[in-house]
Short mmCIF file of C-alpha atoms in Angstrom, two decimals:
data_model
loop_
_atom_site.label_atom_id
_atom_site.label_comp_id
_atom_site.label_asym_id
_atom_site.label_seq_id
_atom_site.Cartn_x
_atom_site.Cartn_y
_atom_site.Cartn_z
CA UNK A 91 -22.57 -10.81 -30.94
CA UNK A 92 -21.54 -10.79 -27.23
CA UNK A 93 -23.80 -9.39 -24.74
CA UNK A 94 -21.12 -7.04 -23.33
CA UNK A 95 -20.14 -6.18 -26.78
CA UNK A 96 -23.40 -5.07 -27.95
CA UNK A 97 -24.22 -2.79 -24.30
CA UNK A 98 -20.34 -1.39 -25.06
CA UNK A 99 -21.50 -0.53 -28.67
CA UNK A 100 -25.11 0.98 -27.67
CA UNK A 101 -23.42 2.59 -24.87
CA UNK A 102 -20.70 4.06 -27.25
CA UNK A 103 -22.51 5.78 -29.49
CA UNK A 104 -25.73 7.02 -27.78
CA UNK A 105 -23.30 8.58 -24.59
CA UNK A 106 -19.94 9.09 -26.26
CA UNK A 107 -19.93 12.66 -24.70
CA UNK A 108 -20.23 10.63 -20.79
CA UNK A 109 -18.03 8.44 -21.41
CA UNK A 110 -14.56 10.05 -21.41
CA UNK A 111 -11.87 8.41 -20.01
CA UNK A 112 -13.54 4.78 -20.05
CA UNK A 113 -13.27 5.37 -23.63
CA UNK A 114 -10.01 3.72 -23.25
CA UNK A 115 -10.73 0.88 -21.22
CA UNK A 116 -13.04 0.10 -23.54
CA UNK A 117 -10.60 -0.17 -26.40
CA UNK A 118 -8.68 -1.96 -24.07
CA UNK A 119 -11.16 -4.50 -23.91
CA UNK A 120 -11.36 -4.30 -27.44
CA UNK A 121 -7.51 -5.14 -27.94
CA UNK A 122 -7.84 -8.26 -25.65
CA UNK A 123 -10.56 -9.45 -27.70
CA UNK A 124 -8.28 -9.08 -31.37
CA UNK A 125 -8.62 -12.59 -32.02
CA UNK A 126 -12.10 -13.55 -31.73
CA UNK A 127 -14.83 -14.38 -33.67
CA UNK A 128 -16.81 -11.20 -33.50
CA UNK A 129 -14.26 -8.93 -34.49
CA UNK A 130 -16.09 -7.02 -37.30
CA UNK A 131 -18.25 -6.17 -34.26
CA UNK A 132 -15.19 -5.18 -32.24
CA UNK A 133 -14.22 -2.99 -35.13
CA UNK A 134 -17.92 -1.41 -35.46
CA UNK A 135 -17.09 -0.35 -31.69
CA UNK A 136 -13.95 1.15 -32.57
CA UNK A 137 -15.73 3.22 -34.56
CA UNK A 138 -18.48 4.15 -32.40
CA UNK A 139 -15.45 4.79 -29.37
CA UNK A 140 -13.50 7.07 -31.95
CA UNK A 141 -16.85 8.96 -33.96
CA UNK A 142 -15.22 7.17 -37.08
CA UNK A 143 -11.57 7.76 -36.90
CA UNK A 144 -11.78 11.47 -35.94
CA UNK A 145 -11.48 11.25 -31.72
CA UNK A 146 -8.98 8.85 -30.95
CA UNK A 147 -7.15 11.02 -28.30
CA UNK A 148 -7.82 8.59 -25.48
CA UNK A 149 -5.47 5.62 -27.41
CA UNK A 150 -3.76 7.46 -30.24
CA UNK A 151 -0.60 5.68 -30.12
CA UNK A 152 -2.24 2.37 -29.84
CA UNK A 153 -4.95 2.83 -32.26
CA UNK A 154 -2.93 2.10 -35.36
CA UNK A 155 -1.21 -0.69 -34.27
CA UNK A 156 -4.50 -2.20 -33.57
CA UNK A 157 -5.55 -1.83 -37.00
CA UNK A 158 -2.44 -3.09 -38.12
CA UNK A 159 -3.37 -6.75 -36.23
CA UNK A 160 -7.23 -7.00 -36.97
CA UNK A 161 -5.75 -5.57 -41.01
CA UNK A 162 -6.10 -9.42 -42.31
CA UNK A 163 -8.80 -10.81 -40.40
CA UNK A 164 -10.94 -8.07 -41.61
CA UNK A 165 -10.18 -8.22 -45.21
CA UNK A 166 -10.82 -12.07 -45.21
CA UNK A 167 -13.97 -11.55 -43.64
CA UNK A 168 -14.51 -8.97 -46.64
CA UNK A 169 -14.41 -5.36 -44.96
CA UNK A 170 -11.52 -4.04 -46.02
CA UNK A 171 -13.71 -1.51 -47.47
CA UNK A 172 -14.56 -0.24 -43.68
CA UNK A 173 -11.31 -0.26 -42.49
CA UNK A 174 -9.99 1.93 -45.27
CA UNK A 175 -13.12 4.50 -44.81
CA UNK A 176 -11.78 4.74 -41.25
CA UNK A 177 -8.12 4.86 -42.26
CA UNK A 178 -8.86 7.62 -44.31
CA UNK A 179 -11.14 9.70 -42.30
CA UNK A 180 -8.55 8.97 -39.32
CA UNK A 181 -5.24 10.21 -41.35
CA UNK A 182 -7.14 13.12 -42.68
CA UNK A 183 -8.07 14.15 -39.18
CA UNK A 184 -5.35 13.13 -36.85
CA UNK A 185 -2.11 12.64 -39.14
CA UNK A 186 0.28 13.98 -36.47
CA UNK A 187 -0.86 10.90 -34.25
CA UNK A 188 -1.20 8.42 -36.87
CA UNK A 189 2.46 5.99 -36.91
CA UNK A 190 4.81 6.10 -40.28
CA UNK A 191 4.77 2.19 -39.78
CA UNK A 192 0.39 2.10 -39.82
CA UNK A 193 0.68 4.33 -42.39
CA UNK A 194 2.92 2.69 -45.07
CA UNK A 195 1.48 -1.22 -43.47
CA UNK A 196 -1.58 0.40 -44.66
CA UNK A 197 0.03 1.50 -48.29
CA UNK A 198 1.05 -1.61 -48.56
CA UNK A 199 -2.02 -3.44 -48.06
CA UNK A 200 -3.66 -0.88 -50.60
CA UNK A 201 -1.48 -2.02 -53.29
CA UNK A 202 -1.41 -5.14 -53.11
CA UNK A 203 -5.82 -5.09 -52.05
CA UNK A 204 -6.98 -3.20 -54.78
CA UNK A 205 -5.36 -5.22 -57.63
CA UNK A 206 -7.78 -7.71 -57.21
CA UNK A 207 -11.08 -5.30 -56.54
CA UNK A 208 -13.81 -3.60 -57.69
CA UNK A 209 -14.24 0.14 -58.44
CA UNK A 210 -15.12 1.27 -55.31
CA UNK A 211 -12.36 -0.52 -53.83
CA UNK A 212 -9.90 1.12 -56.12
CA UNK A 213 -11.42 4.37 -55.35
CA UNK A 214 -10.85 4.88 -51.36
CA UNK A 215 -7.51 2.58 -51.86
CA UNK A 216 -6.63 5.86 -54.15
CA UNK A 217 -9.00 7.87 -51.46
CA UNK A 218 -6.76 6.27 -48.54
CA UNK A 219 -3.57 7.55 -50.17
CA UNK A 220 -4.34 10.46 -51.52
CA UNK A 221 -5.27 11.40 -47.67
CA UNK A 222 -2.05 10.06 -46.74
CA UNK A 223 0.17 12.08 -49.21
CA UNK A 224 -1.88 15.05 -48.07
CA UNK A 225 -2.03 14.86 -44.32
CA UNK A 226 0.70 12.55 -42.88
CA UNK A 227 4.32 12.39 -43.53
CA UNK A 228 5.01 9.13 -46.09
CA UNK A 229 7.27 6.84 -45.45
CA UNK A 230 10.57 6.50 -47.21
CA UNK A 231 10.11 3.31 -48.18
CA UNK A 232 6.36 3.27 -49.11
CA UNK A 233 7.21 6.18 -51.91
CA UNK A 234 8.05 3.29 -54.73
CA UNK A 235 4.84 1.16 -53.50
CA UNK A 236 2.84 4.31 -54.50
CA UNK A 237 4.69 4.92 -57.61
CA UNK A 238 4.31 1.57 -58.57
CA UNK A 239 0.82 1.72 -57.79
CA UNK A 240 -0.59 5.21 -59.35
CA UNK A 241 1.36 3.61 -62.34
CA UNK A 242 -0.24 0.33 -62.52
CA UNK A 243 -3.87 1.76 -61.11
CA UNK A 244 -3.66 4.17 -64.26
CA UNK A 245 -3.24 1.93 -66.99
CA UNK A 246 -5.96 -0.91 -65.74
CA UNK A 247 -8.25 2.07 -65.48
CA UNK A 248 -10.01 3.22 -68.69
CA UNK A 249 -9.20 6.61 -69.52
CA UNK A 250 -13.44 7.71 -69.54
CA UNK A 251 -13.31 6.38 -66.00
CA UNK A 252 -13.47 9.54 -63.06
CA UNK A 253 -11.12 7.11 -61.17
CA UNK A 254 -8.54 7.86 -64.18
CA UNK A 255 -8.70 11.59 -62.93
CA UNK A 256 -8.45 10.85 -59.48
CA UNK A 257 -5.61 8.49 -60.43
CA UNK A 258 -4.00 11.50 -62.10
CA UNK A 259 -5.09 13.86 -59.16
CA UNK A 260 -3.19 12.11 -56.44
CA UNK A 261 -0.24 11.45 -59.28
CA UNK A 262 0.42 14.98 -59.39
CA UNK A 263 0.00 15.78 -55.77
CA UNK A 264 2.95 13.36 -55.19
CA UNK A 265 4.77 14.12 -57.41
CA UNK A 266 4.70 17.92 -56.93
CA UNK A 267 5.46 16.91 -52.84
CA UNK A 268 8.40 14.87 -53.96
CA UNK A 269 9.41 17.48 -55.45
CA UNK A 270 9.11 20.21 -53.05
CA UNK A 271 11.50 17.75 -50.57
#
């Protein structure tokens, strides 16, 4: 861990209120440093700079995008569980800022993720899109990846399971949505 990194993370979350603006510049700094080694650092800053998903004011249009990049770096590196947490809490809180593209590149990576996960993986996958369905407007084309997916995540799941009713719980929340269009 960098130096500056670490003094940007301490500084992030014990004076988020003081920091304001430069709460940008410091995700710029952040985006410039995408491809580095310490980037599960870089992404515990991100959440420090955005209180978890639900400020991200200072760089909402930019935000998701970013995501988007670090997306399979941090799932090789095994925290794929993080980055949906954050997705999730983010989408809840700020859908109307949150891209259709981030949104369904995150559906995506959801389906094909969790196929190859634990339970708790499985579970904030289904959290992730269940927050989507609920709070942000779905992409066209993503509506057949989550199909596909409530389908599939239903029958590998044993009926006892409370995933199955979660499963079932997001099924019908679709599908009553789809049909309200």
């Amino acid at each position: 861990l960098s130096l500056s990194l670490s003094l940007l993370l301490h500084l992030s979350r014990s004076q988020y209120e003081q920091l304001g603006t430069m709460r940008r510049e410091v995700f710029q700094y952040l985006k410039s440093r995408q491809g580095s080694e310490d980037l599960v650092e870089c992404f515990q800053l991100l959440k420090a700079l955005t209180r978890n998903g639900a400020d991200i004011q200072m760089f909402a249009e930019e935000v998701g995008g970013y995501i988007l990049d670090v997306l399979p770096i941090m799932v090789k590196r095994g925290k794929m569980l993080d980055v949906l947490r954050f997705m999730c809490n983010m989408t809840t809180i700020n859908a109307t800022y949150v891209d259709q593209g981030v949104i369904s590149g995150i559906i995506r990576c959801c389906c094909v993720y969790s196929k190859q996960q634990e339970t708790e993986e499985v579970e904030n996958c289904i959290k992730y899109i269940e927050s989507a369905v609920q709070y942000a407007i779905v992409p066209h084309g993503s509506i057949h990846n989550i199909l596909l997916y409530l389908c599939t995540a239903r029958v590998t799941i044993a009926v006892t399971s409370p995933l199955s009713a979660q499963i079932d719980k997001v099924r019908f929340l679709f599908l009553s949505l789809s049909l309200s269009l």
